Short mmCIF file of N, CA and C in Angstrom, two decimals:
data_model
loop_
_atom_site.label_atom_id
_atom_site.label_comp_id
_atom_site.label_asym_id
_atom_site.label_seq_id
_atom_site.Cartn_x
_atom_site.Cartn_y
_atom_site.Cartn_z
N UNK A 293 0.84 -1.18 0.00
CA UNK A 293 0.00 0.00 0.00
C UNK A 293 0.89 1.25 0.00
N UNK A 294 0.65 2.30 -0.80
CA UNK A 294 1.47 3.39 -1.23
C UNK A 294 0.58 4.38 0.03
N UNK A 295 1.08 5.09 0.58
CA UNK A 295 0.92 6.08 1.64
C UNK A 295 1.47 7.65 1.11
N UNK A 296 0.11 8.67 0.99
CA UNK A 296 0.77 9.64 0.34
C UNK A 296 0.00 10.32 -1.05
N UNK A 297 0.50 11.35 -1.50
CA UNK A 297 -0.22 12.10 -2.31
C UNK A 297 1.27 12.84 -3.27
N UNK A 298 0.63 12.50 -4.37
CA UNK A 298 2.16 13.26 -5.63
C UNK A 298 1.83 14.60 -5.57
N UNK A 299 0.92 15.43 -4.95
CA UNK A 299 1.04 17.06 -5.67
C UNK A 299 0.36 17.42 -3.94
N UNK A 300 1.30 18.11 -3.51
CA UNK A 300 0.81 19.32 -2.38
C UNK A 300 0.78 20.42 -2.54
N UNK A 301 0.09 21.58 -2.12
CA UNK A 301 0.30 22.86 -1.55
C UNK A 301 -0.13 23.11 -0.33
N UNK A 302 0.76 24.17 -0.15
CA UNK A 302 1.08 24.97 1.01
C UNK A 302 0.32 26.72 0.99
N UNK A 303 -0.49 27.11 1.06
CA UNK A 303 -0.65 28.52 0.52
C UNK A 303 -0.22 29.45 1.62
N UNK A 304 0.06 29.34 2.69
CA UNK A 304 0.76 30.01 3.92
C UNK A 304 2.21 30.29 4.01
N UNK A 305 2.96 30.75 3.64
CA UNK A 305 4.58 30.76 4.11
C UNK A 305 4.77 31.69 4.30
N UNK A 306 5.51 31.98 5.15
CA UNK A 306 5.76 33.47 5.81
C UNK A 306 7.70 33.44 6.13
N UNK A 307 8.14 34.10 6.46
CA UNK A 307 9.66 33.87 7.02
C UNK A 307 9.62 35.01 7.75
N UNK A 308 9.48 35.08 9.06
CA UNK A 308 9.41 36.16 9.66
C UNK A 308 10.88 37.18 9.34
N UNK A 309 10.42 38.19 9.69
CA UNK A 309 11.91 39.03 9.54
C UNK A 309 12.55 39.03 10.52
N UNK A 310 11.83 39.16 11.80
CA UNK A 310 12.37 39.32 12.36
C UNK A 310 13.22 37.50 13.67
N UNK A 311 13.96 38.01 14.21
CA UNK A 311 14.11 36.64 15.25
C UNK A 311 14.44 37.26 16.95
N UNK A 312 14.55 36.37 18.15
CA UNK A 312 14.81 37.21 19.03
C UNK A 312 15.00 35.67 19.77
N UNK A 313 15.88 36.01 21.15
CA UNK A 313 16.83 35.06 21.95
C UNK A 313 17.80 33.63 21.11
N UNK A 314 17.63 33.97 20.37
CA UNK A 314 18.85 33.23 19.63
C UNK A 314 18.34 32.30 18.85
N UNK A 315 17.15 32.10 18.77
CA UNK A 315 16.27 31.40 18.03
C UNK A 315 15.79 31.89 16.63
N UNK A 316 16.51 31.41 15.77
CA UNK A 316 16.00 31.71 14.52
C UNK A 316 14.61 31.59 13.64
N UNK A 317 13.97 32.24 13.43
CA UNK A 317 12.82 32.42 13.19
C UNK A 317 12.87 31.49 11.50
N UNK A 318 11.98 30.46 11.02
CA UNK A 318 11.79 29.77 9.77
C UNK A 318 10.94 28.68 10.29
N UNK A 319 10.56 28.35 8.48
CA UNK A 319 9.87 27.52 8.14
C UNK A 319 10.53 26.37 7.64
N UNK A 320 9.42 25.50 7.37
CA UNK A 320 10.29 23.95 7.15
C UNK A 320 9.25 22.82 7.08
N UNK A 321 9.69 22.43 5.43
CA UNK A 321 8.97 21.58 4.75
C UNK A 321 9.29 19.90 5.25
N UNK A 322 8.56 19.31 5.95
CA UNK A 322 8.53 18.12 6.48
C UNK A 322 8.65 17.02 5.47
N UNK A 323 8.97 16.26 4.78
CA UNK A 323 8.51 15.45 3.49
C UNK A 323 9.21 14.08 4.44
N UNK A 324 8.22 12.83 3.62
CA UNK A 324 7.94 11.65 4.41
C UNK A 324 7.57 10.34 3.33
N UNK A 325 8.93 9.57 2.80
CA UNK A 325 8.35 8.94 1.82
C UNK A 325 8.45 7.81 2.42
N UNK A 326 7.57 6.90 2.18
CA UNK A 326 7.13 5.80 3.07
C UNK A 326 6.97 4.63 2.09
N UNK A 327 7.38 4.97 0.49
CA UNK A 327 7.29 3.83 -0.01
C UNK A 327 8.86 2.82 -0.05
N UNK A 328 8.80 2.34 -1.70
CA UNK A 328 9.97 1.40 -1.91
C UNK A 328 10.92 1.68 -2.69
N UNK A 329 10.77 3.63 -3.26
CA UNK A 329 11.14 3.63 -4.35
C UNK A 329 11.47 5.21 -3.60
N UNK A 330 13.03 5.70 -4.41
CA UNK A 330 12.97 6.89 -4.48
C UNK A 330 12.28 8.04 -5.17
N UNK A 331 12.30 9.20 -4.32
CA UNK A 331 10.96 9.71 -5.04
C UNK A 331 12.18 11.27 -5.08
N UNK A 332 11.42 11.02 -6.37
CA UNK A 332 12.03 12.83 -6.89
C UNK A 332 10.87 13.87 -6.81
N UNK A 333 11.61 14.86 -6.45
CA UNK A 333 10.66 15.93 -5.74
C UNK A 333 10.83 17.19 -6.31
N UNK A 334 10.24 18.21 -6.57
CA UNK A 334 10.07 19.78 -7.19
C UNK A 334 8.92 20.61 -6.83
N UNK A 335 9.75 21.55 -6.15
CA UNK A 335 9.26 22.76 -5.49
C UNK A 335 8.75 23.59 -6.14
N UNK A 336 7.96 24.52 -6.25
CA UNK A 336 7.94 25.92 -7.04
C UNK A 336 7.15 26.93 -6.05
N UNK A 337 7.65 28.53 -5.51
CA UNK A 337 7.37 29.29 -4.65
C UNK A 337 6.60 30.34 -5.29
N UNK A 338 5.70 30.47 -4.86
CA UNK A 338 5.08 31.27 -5.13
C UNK A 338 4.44 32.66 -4.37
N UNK A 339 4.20 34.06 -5.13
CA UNK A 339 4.48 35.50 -4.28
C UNK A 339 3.19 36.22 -4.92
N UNK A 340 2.70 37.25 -4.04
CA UNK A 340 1.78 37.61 -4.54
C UNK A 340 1.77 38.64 -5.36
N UNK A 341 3.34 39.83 -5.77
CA UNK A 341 3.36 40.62 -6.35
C UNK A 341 5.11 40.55 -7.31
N UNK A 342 5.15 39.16 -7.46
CA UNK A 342 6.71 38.59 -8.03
C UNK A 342 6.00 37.40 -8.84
N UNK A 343 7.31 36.90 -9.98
CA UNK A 343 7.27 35.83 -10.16
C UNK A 343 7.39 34.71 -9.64
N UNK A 344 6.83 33.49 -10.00
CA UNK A 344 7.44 32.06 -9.16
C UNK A 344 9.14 32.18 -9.33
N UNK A 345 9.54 31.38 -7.79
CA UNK A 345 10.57 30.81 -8.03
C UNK A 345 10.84 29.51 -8.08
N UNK A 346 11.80 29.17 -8.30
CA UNK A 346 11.74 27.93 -8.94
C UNK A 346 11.94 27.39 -10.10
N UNK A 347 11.51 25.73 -10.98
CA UNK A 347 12.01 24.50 -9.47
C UNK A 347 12.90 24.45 -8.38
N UNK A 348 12.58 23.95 -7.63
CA UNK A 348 14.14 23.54 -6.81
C UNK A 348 13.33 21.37 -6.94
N UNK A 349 14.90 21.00 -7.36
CA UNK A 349 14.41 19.68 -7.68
C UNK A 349 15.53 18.69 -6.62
N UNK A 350 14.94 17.85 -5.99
CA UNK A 350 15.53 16.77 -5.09
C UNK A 350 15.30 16.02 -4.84
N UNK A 351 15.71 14.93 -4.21
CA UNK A 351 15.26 13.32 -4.16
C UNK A 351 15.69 13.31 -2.40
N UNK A 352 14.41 12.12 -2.63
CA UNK A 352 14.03 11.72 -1.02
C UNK A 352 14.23 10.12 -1.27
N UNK A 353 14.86 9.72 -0.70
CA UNK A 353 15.46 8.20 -0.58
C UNK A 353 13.90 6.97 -0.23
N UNK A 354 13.70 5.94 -0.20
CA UNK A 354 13.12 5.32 -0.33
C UNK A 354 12.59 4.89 1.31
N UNK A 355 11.89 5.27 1.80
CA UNK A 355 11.83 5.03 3.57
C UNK A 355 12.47 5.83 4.44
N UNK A 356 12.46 7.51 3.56
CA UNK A 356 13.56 8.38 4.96
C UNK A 356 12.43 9.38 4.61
N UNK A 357 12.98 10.34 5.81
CA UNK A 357 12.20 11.71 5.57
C UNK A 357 13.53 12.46 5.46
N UNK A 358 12.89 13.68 5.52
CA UNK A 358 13.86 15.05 5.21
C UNK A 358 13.29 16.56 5.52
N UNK A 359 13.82 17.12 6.15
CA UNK A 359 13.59 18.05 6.71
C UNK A 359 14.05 19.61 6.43
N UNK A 360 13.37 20.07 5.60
CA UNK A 360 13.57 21.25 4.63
C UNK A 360 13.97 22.50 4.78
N UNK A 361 14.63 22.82 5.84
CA UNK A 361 14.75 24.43 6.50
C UNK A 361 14.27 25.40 5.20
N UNK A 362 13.33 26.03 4.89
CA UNK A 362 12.70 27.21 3.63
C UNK A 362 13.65 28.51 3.76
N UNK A 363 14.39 28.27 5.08
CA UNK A 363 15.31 29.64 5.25
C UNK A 363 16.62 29.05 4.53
N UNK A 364 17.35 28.24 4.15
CA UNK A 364 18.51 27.58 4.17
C UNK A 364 18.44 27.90 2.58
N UNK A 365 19.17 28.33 2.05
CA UNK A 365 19.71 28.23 0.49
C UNK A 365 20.15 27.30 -0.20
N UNK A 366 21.01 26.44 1.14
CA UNK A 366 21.85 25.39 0.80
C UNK A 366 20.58 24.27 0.72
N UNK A 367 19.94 24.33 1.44
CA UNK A 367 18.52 23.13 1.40
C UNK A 367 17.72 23.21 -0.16
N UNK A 368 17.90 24.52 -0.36
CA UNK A 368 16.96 24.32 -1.60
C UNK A 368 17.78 24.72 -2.85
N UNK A 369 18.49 24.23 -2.85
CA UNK A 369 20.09 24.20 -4.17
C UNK A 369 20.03 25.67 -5.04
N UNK A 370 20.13 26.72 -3.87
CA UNK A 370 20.71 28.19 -3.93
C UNK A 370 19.54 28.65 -4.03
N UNK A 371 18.15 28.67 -3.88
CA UNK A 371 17.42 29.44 -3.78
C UNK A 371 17.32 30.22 -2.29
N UNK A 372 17.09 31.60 -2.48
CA UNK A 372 16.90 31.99 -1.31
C UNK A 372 15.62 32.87 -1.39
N UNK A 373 14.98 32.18 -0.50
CA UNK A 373 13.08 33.11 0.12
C UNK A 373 13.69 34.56 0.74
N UNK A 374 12.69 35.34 0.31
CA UNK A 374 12.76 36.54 1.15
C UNK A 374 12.30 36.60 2.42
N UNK A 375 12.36 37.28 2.94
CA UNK A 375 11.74 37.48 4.45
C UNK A 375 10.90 38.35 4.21
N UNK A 376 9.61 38.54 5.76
CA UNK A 376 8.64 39.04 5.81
C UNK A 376 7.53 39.20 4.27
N UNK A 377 8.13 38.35 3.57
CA UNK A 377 6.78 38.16 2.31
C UNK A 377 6.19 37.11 2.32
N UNK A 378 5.20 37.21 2.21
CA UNK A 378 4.24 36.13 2.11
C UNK A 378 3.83 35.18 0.72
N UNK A 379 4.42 34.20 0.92
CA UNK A 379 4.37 33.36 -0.28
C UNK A 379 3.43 31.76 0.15
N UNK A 380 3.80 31.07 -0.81
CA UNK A 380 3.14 29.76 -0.90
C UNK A 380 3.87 28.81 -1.63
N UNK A 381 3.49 27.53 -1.49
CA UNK A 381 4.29 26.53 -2.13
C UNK A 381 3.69 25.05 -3.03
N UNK A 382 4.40 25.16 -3.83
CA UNK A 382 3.62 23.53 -4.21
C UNK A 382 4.57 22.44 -4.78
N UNK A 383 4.41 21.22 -4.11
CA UNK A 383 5.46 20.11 -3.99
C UNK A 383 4.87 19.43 -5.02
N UNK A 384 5.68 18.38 -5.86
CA UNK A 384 4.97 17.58 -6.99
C UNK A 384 6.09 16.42 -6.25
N UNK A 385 5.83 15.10 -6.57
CA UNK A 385 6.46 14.04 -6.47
C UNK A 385 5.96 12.89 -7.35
N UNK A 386 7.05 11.65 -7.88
CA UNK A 386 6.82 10.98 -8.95
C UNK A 386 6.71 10.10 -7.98
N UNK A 387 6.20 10.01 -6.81
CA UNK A 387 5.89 8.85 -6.27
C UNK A 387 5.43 9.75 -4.85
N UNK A 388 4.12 8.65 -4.43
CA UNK A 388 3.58 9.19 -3.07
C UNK A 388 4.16 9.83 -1.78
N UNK A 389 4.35 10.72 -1.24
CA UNK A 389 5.41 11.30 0.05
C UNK A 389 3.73 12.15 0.49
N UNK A 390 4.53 12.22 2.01
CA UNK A 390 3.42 13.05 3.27
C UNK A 390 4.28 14.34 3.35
N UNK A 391 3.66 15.66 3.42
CA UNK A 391 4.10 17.33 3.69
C UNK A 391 3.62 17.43 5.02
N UNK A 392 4.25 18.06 5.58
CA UNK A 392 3.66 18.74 6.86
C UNK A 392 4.93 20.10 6.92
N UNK A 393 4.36 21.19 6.96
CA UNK A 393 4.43 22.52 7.36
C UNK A 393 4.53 22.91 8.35
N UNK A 394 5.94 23.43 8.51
CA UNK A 394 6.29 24.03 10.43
C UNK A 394 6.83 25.53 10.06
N UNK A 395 6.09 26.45 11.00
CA UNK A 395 6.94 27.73 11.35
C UNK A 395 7.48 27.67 12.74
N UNK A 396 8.28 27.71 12.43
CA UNK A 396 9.05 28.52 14.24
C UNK A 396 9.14 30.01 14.46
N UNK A 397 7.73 30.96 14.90
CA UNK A 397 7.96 32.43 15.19
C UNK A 397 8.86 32.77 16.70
N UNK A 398 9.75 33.52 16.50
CA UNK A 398 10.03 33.81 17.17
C UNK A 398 10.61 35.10 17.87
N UNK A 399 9.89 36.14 16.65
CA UNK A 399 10.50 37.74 17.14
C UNK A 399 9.56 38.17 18.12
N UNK A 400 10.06 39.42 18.25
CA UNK A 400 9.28 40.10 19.39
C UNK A 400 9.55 39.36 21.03
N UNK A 401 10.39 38.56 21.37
CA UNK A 401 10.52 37.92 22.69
C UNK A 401 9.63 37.12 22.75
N UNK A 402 8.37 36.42 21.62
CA UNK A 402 7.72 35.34 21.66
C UNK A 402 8.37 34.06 20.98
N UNK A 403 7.38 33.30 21.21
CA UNK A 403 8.03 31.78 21.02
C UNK A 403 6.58 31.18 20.46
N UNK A 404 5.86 30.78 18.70
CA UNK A 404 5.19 30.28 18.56
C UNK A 404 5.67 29.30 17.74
N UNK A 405 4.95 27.89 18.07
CA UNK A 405 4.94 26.99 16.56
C UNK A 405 4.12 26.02 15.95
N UNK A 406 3.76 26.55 14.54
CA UNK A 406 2.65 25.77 14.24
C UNK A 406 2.98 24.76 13.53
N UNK A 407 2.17 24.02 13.09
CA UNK A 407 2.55 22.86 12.07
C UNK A 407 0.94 22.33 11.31
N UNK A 408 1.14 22.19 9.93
CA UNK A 408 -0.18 21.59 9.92
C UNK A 408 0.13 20.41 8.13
N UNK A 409 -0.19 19.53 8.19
CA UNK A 409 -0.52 18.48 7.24
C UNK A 409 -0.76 19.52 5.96
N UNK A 410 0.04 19.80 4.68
CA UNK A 410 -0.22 20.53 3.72
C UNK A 410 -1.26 19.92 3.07
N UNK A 411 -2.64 20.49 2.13
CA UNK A 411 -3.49 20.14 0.82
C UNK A 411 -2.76 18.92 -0.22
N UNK A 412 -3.09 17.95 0.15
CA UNK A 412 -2.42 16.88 -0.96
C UNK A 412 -3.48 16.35 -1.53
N UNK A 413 -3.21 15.55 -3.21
CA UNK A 413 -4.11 15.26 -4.22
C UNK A 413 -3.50 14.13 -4.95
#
């Protein structure tokens, strides 16, 4: 049994600008392939007053997850998100994988974090 959905979005992404007590403020794409087969994966970001960026294209090994820092350049093979803009995302995969969506806020001397299961199809 294949576990999983080939096309997600995300329509929420944020990267706060700001950060505070040493805690870096980002997001981070959860991916979870649970089959038998490696699965190749492609990103594309999307802005509400810019073009997409993107692909960013990568492979997820056959029974691992991977854990996406959206702030990291090096994670997404030199792309870099802006801060404080509000974008969105959509994952495609040639084989079934699970998304789940994490922010870590943390400016202003607060500490929030959400997470939620991205729209998969």
């Amino acid at each position: 049994m294949e576990l999983g959905k080939r096309r997600w979005l995300v329509p929420d992404g944020f990267l706060p600008p700001e950060s505070s007590r040493g805690m870096v403020s980002h997001e981070c794409a959860c991916l979870l392939n649970a089959t038998d087969r490696q699965a190749r994966i492609r990103l594309v970001f999307f802005f509400e007053d810019r073009d997409p960026i993107g692909p960013v294209d990568l492979t997820l090994p056959a029974r691992r997850t991977r854990h996406l820092r959206l702030d990291d350049p090096t994670a997404l093979g030199g792309v870099e998100l802006p801060r404080g803009v509000p974008y969105a995302y959509a994952v495609e995969s040639d084989v079934p994988v699970v998304l789940q969506h994490s922010r870590l806020y943390t400016s202003r001397g607060a500490y929030a974090l959400f997470t939620t299961i991205a729209y998969g199809e």
